[in-house]
GROMACS .gro file of C-alpha atoms in nm:
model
  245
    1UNK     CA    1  23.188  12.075  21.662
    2UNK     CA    2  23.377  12.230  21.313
    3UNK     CA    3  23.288  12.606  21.530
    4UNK     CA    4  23.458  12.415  21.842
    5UNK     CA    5  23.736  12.330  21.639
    6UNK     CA    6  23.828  12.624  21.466
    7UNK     CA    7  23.777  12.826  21.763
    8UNK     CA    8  24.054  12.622  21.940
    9UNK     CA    9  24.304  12.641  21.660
   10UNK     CA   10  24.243  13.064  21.680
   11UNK     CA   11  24.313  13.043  22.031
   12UNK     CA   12  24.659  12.838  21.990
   13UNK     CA   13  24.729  13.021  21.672
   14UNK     CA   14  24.720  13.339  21.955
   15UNK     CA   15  25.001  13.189  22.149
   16UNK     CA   16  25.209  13.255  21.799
   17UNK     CA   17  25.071  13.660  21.723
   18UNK     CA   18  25.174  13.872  22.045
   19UNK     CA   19  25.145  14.238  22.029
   20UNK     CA   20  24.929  14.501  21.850
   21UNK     CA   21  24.834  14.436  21.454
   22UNK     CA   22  24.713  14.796  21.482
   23UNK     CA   23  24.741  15.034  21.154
   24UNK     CA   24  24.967  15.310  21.202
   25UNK     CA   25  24.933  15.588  20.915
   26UNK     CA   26  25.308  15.690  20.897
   27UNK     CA   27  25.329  16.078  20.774
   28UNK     CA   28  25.418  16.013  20.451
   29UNK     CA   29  25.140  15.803  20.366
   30UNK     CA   30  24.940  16.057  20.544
   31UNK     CA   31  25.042  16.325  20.290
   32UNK     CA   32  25.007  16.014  20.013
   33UNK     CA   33  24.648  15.974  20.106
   34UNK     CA   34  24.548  16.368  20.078
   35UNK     CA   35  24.720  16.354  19.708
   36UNK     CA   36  24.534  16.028  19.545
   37UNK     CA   37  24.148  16.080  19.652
   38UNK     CA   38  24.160  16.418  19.374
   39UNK     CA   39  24.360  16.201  19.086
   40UNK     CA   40  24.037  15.894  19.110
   41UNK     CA   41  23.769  16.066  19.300
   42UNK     CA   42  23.549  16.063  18.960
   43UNK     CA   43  23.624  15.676  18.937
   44UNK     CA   44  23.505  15.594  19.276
   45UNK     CA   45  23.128  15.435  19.265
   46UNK     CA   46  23.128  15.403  19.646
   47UNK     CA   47  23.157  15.594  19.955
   48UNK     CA   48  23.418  15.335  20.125
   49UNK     CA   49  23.593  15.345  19.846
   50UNK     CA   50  23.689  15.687  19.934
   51UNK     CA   51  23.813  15.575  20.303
   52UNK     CA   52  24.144  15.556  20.418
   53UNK     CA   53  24.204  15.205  20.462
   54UNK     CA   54  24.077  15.163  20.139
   55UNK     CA   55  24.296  15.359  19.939
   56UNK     CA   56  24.591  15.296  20.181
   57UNK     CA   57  24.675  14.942  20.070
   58UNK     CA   58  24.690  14.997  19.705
   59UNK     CA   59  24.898  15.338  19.814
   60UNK     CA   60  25.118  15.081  20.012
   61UNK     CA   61  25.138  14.768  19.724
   62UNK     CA   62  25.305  15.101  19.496
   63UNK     CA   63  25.513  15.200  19.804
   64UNK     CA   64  25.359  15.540  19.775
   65UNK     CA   65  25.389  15.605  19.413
   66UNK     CA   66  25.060  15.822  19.338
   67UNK     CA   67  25.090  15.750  18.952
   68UNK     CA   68  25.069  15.357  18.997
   69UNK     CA   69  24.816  15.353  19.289
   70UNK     CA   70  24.601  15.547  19.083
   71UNK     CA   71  24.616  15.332  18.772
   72UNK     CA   72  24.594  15.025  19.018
   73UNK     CA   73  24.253  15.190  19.139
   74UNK     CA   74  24.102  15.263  18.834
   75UNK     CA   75  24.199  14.892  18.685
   76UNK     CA   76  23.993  14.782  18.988
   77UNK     CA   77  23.683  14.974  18.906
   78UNK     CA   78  23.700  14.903  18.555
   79UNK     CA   79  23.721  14.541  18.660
   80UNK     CA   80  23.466  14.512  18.874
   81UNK     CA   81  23.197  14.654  18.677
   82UNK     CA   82  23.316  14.418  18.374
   83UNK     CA   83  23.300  14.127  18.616
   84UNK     CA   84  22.973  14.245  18.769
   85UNK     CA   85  23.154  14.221  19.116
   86UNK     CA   86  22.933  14.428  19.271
   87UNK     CA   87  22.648  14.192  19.230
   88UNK     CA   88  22.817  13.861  19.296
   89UNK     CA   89  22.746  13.841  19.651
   90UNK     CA   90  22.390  13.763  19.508
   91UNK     CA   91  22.468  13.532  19.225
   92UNK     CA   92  22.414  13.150  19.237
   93UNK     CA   93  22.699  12.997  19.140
   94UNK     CA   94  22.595  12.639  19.018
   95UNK     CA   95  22.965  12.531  19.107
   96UNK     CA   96  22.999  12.695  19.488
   97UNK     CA   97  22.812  12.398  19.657
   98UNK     CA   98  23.116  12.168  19.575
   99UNK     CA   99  23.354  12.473  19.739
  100UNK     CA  100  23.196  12.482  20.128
  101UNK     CA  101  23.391  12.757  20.364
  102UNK     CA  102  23.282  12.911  20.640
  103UNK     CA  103  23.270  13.279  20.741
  104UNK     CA  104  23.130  13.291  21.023
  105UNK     CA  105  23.449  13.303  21.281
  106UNK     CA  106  23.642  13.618  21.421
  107UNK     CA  107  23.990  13.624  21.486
  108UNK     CA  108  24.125  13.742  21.865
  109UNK     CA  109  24.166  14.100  21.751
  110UNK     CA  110  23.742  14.057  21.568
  111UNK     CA  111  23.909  14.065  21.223
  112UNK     CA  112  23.669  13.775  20.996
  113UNK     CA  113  23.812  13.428  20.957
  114UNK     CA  114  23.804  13.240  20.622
  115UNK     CA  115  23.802  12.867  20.653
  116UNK     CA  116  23.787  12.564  20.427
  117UNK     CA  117  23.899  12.198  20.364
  118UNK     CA  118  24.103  12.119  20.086
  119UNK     CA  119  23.974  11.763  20.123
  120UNK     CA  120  23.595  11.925  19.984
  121UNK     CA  121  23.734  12.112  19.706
  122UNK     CA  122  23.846  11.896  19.377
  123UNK     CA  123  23.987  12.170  19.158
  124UNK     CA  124  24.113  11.913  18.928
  125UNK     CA  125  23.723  11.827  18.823
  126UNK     CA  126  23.634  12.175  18.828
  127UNK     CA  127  23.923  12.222  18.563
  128UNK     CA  128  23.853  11.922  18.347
  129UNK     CA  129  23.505  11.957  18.322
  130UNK     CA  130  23.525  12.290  18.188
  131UNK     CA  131  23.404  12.468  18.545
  132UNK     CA  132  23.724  12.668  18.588
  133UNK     CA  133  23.556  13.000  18.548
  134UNK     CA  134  23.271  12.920  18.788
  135UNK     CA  135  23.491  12.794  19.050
  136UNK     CA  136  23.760  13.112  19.010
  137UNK     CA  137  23.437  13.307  19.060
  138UNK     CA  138  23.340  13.134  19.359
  139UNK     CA  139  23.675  13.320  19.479
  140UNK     CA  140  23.621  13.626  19.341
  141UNK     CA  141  23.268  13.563  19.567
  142UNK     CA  142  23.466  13.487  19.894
  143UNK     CA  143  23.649  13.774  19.826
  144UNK     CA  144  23.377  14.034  19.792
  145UNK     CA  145  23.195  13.877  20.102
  146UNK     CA  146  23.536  13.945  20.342
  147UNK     CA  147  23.559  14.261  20.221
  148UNK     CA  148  23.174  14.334  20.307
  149UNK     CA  149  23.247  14.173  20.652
  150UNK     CA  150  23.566  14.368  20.711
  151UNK     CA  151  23.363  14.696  20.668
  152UNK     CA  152  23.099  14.551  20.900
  153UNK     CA  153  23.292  14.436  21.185
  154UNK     CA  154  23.491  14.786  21.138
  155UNK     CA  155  23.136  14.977  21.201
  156UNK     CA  156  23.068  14.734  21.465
  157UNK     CA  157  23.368  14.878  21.672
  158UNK     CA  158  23.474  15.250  21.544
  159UNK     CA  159  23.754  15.276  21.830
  160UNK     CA  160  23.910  14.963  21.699
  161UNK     CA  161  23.891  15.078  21.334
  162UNK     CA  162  24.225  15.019  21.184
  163UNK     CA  163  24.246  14.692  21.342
  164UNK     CA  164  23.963  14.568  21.161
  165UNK     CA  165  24.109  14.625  20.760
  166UNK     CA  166  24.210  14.254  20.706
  167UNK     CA  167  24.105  13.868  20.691
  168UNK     CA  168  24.285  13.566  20.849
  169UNK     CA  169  24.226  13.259  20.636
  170UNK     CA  170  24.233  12.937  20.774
  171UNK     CA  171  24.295  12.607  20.527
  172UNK     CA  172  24.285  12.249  20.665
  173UNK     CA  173  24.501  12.052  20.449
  174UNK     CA  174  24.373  11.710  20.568
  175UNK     CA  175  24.303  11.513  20.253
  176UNK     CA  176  24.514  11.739  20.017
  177UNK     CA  177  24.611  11.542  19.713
  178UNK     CA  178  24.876  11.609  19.431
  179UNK     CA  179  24.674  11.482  19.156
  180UNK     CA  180  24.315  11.691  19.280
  181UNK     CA  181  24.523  12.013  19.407
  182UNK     CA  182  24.858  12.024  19.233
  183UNK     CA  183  24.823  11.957  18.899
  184UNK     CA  184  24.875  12.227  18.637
  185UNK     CA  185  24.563  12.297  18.557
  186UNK     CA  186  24.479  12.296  18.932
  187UNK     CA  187  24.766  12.561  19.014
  188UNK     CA  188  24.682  12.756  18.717
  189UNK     CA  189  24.338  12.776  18.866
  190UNK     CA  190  24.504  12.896  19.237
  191UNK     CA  191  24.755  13.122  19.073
  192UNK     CA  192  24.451  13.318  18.858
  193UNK     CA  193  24.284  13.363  19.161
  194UNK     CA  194  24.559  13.494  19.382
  195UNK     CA  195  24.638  13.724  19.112
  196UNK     CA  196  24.327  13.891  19.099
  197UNK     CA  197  24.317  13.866  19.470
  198UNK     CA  198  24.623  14.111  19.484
  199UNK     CA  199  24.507  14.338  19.156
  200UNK     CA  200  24.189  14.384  19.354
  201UNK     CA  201  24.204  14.344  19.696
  202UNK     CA  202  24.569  14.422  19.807
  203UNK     CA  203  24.717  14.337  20.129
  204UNK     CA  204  24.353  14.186  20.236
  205UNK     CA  205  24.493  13.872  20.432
  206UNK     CA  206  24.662  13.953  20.793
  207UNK     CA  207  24.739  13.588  20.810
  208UNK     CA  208  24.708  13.322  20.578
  209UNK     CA  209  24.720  12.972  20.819
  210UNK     CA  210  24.772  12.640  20.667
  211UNK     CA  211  24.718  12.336  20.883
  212UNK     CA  212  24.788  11.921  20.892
  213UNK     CA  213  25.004  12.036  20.605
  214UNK     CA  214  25.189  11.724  20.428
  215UNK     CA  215  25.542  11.802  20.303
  216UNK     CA  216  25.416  11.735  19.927
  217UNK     CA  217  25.279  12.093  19.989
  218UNK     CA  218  25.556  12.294  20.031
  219UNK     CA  219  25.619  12.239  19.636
  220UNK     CA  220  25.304  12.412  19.563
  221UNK     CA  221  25.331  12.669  19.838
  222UNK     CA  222  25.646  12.769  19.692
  223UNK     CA  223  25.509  12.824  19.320
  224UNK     CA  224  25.225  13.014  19.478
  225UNK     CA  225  25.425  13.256  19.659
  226UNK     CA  226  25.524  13.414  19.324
  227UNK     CA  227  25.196  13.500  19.274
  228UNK     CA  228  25.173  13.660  19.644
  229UNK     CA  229  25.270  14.020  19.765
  230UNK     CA  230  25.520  14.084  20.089
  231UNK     CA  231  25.218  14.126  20.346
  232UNK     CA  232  25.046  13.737  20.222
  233UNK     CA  233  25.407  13.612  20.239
  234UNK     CA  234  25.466  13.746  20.545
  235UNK     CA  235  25.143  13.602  20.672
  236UNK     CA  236  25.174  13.291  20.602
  237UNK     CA  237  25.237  12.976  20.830
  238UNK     CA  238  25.238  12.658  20.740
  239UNK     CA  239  25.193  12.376  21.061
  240UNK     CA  240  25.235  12.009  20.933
  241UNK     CA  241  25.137  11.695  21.096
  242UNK     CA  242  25.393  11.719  21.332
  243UNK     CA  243  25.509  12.087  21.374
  244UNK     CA  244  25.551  12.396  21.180
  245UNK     CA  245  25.729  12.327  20.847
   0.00000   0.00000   0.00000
Protein backbone atom coordinates (compact mmCIF):
# COMPACT_ATOMS: atom_id res chain seq x y z
CA UNK A 1 0.00 0.00 0.00
CA UNK A 2 3.03 2.75 1.18
CA UNK A 3 4.67 1.36 -2.71
CA UNK A 4 0.96 2.17 -4.06
CA UNK A 5 1.09 5.38 -2.55
CA UNK A 6 4.25 6.74 -3.39
CA UNK A 7 4.00 5.50 -6.78
CA UNK A 8 0.84 7.69 -7.27
CA UNK A 9 2.31 10.83 -5.82
CA UNK A 10 5.48 10.24 -8.62
CA UNK A 11 2.99 9.99 -11.19
CA UNK A 12 1.08 13.42 -10.20
CA UNK A 13 4.34 14.95 -9.20
CA UNK A 14 4.98 14.16 -13.34
CA UNK A 15 2.12 16.35 -14.32
CA UNK A 16 4.46 19.27 -12.59
CA UNK A 17 8.24 18.18 -14.41
CA UNK A 18 7.63 18.36 -18.36
CA UNK A 19 10.55 18.16 -20.58
CA UNK A 20 14.05 16.57 -20.58
CA UNK A 21 16.22 16.67 -17.07
CA UNK A 22 18.99 15.47 -19.40
CA UNK A 23 22.80 16.62 -18.62
CA UNK A 24 24.18 18.71 -21.20
CA UNK A 25 28.15 19.16 -20.86
CA UNK A 26 28.37 22.83 -22.11
CA UNK A 27 32.04 23.40 -23.79
CA UNK A 28 33.42 25.10 -21.17
CA UNK A 29 32.87 22.61 -18.64
CA UNK A 30 34.02 20.25 -21.22
CA UNK A 31 37.47 21.92 -21.31
CA UNK A 32 36.92 22.28 -17.19
CA UNK A 33 36.68 18.57 -16.92
CA UNK A 34 40.01 17.71 -19.10
CA UNK A 35 41.92 20.33 -16.63
CA UNK A 36 40.82 18.93 -12.95
CA UNK A 37 41.22 14.94 -13.34
CA UNK A 38 45.51 15.81 -13.54
CA UNK A 39 45.32 18.47 -10.40
CA UNK A 40 43.43 15.26 -7.94
CA UNK A 41 44.01 12.20 -9.94
CA UNK A 42 46.53 10.96 -7.02
CA UNK A 43 43.61 11.70 -4.46
CA UNK A 44 41.07 9.66 -6.18
CA UNK A 45 40.60 6.03 -4.34
CA UNK A 46 37.96 5.03 -6.92
CA UNK A 47 37.41 4.53 -10.48
CA UNK A 48 33.92 6.58 -10.53
CA UNK A 49 35.44 8.99 -8.88
CA UNK A 50 37.29 9.73 -11.95
CA UNK A 51 33.91 9.95 -14.15
CA UNK A 52 32.45 12.84 -15.50
CA UNK A 53 29.41 13.27 -13.64
CA UNK A 54 31.35 12.88 -10.77
CA UNK A 55 33.70 15.54 -11.00
CA UNK A 56 31.17 17.74 -12.93
CA UNK A 57 29.05 18.81 -9.95
CA UNK A 58 31.74 19.92 -7.68
CA UNK A 59 33.25 21.67 -11.10
CA UNK A 60 29.67 23.25 -11.28
CA UNK A 61 29.09 24.16 -7.17
CA UNK A 62 32.74 26.40 -8.00
CA UNK A 63 31.18 27.62 -11.29
CA UNK A 64 34.21 26.25 -13.01
CA UNK A 65 36.92 27.48 -10.85
CA UNK A 66 39.63 24.53 -11.09
CA UNK A 67 41.46 25.82 -7.85
CA UNK A 68 38.23 25.45 -5.57
CA UNK A 69 36.82 22.25 -7.20
CA UNK A 70 39.97 20.74 -6.55
CA UNK A 71 40.28 21.67 -2.89
CA UNK A 72 36.45 20.78 -2.64
CA UNK A 73 37.54 17.19 -3.96
CA UNK A 74 40.28 16.54 -1.92
CA UNK A 75 38.24 17.83 1.42
CA UNK A 76 35.87 15.03 0.31
CA UNK A 77 38.39 12.28 0.25
CA UNK A 78 40.03 13.35 3.25
CA UNK A 79 36.60 13.24 4.81
CA UNK A 80 35.49 10.22 3.91
CA UNK A 81 38.28 8.15 4.95
CA UNK A 82 38.19 10.06 8.48
CA UNK A 83 34.50 9.25 8.64
CA UNK A 84 35.00 5.71 7.37
CA UNK A 85 32.32 6.55 4.65
CA UNK A 86 33.30 4.03 2.58
CA UNK A 87 32.29 1.36 4.97
CA UNK A 88 29.07 2.78 6.33
CA UNK A 89 26.81 1.17 4.00
CA UNK A 90 27.75 -1.91 6.24
CA UNK A 91 27.65 -0.43 9.67
CA UNK A 92 24.78 -1.02 12.18
CA UNK A 93 23.73 1.97 13.35
CA UNK A 94 21.97 1.24 16.79
CA UNK A 95 19.94 4.56 16.14
CA UNK A 96 18.72 3.92 12.21
CA UNK A 97 15.75 1.64 13.27
CA UNK A 98 13.98 4.77 14.80
CA UNK A 99 14.82 6.66 11.14
CA UNK A 100 12.72 4.12 8.55
CA UNK A 101 12.97 5.42 4.65
CA UNK A 102 12.59 3.66 1.82
CA UNK A 103 14.76 3.32 -1.30
CA UNK A 104 13.32 1.24 -3.18
CA UNK A 105 11.22 3.64 -5.75
CA UNK A 106 12.38 5.18 -9.21
CA UNK A 107 11.39 8.36 -10.38
CA UNK A 108 9.66 8.68 -14.18
CA UNK A 109 13.00 9.42 -15.77
CA UNK A 110 14.59 5.80 -13.34
CA UNK A 111 16.52 8.31 -11.18
CA UNK A 112 16.19 6.56 -7.17
CA UNK A 113 13.56 8.01 -4.89
CA UNK A 114 14.26 8.78 -1.19
CA UNK A 115 11.25 8.65 1.02
CA UNK A 116 10.41 9.05 4.69
CA UNK A 117 7.84 10.27 7.34
CA UNK A 118 8.62 12.95 9.50
CA UNK A 119 5.93 11.57 11.80
CA UNK A 120 8.70 8.30 12.47
CA UNK A 121 11.62 10.38 13.03
CA UNK A 122 11.86 12.30 16.63
CA UNK A 123 15.06 14.26 16.18
CA UNK A 124 14.33 16.05 19.30
CA UNK A 125 15.05 12.55 21.38
CA UNK A 126 17.80 11.72 19.22
CA UNK A 127 19.31 15.20 20.30
CA UNK A 128 18.53 15.06 23.98
CA UNK A 129 19.57 11.77 24.60
CA UNK A 130 22.90 12.35 23.37
CA UNK A 131 22.21 10.26 19.82
CA UNK A 132 22.89 13.26 17.59
CA UNK A 133 25.95 11.78 16.02
CA UNK A 134 24.34 8.39 15.34
CA UNK A 135 21.34 9.82 13.82
CA UNK A 136 23.52 12.56 11.52
CA UNK A 137 25.26 9.32 10.50
CA UNK A 138 22.24 7.59 9.62
CA UNK A 139 22.29 10.53 6.90
CA UNK A 140 25.58 10.40 6.00
CA UNK A 141 24.30 6.40 5.43
CA UNK A 142 21.31 7.45 3.17
CA UNK A 143 23.58 9.42 1.43
CA UNK A 144 26.25 6.91 0.50
CA UNK A 145 23.43 4.33 -0.39
CA UNK A 146 21.84 7.00 -3.24
CA UNK A 147 24.95 7.57 -4.47
CA UNK A 148 25.64 3.64 -4.84
CA UNK A 149 22.12 3.43 -6.46
CA UNK A 150 22.65 6.37 -8.77
CA UNK A 151 25.77 4.56 -10.21
CA UNK A 152 23.68 1.39 -10.46
CA UNK A 153 20.67 2.49 -12.16
CA UNK A 154 23.26 4.58 -14.49
CA UNK A 155 24.94 1.00 -15.52
CA UNK A 156 21.56 -0.37 -15.73
CA UNK A 157 20.81 2.01 -18.76
CA UNK A 158 24.24 3.40 -20.46
CA UNK A 159 22.14 5.36 -23.25
CA UNK A 160 20.32 7.17 -20.56
CA UNK A 161 23.52 7.95 -18.60
CA UNK A 162 23.42 11.56 -17.75
CA UNK A 163 19.91 11.32 -16.81
CA UNK A 164 20.62 9.05 -14.13
CA UNK A 165 23.32 11.51 -11.85
CA UNK A 166 20.68 12.59 -9.22
CA UNK A 167 18.04 11.57 -6.38
CA UNK A 168 14.44 12.87 -5.90
CA UNK A 169 13.56 12.82 -2.23
CA UNK A 170 10.24 12.49 -1.14
CA UNK A 171 9.20 13.70 2.70
CA UNK A 172 5.63 13.21 4.06
CA UNK A 173 5.12 15.84 6.51
CA UNK A 174 2.01 14.26 8.13
CA UNK A 175 2.63 14.38 11.86
CA UNK A 176 5.45 17.06 11.70
CA UNK A 177 5.70 18.77 15.03
CA UNK A 178 7.52 22.07 16.15
CA UNK A 179 8.65 20.83 19.37
CA UNK A 180 10.09 17.06 17.78
CA UNK A 181 11.34 18.77 14.35
CA UNK A 182 11.93 22.46 14.92
CA UNK A 183 13.59 22.98 17.87
CA UNK A 184 17.19 24.20 17.91
CA UNK A 185 18.78 21.40 18.63
CA UNK A 186 16.56 19.62 16.06
CA UNK A 187 17.53 22.20 13.17
CA UNK A 188 21.03 22.18 14.24
CA UNK A 189 20.86 18.47 13.67
CA UNK A 190 19.13 19.13 9.86
CA UNK A 191 21.43 22.00 9.10
CA UNK A 192 24.80 19.65 9.97
CA UNK A 193 23.53 17.24 7.78
CA UNK A 194 22.64 19.34 4.78
CA UNK A 195 25.94 20.82 5.09
CA UNK A 196 27.84 17.88 4.70
CA UNK A 197 25.33 16.81 2.16
CA UNK A 198 26.55 19.75 -0.13
CA UNK A 199 30.54 19.51 1.01
CA UNK A 200 30.20 15.93 -0.13
CA UNK A 201 27.73 15.18 -2.41
CA UNK A 202 26.97 18.42 -4.43
CA UNK A 203 24.03 19.00 -6.51
CA UNK A 204 22.86 15.19 -5.61
CA UNK A 205 19.00 16.00 -5.25
CA UNK A 206 17.04 16.69 -8.75
CA UNK A 207 14.04 17.35 -6.63
CA UNK A 208 13.54 17.63 -3.13
CA UNK A 209 9.36 17.08 -2.63
CA UNK A 210 7.71 17.95 0.56
CA UNK A 211 4.14 16.83 1.07
CA UNK A 212 0.83 17.44 3.59
CA UNK A 213 3.12 20.28 4.52
CA UNK A 214 1.54 22.50 7.51
CA UNK A 215 2.29 26.24 7.24
CA UNK A 216 4.38 26.00 10.66
CA UNK A 217 6.93 24.55 8.13
CA UNK A 218 7.70 27.14 5.98
CA UNK A 219 9.66 28.77 9.11
CA UNK A 220 11.98 25.94 9.11
CA UNK A 221 12.15 25.51 5.37
CA UNK A 222 13.26 28.94 5.18
CA UNK A 223 16.27 28.60 7.80
CA UNK A 224 17.22 25.46 5.94
CA UNK A 225 17.55 26.95 2.65
CA UNK A 226 20.68 28.79 3.89
CA UNK A 227 22.23 25.77 4.31
CA UNK A 228 21.15 24.59 0.60
CA UNK A 229 22.94 25.25 -2.82
CA UNK A 230 20.93 26.83 -6.09
CA UNK A 231 20.17 23.24 -7.67
CA UNK A 232 18.32 21.86 -3.89
CA UNK A 233 16.62 25.29 -3.88
CA UNK A 234 15.60 25.08 -7.12
CA UNK A 235 14.29 21.61 -6.48
CA UNK A 236 12.33 22.06 -4.00
CA UNK A 237 8.40 22.04 -3.73
CA UNK A 238 6.55 22.26 -0.99
CA UNK A 239 2.48 20.95 -1.40
CA UNK A 240 0.44 21.66 1.86
CA UNK A 241 -2.79 20.25 2.90
CA UNK A 242 -4.55 22.11 0.53
CA UNK A 243 -2.23 23.15 -2.40
CA UNK A 244 1.24 24.10 -3.08
CA UNK A 245 2.50 26.68 -0.54
Amino acid sequence: MESLKILTLLSVCNLFFTGSNAEVYLQEEIAALKLILPLVNQSLYREYMRSDPFLITYLRTSNLQLQEASDMILKTMKWRQDHRIDEIVNEVIPIEKEMPYDLRTVDWEGRPVYSMKIAEWDLRKYTLSGKAYDAHRVGMKIMEQVGNLIRHYAKLHPTNNHNITKVTALVDLNGYSWKLHACPECLRLSENILVDIEAHWPQICANFLFFNSPRIFEVTITVLKAFMDYTMKNGLHTYGVSGCL
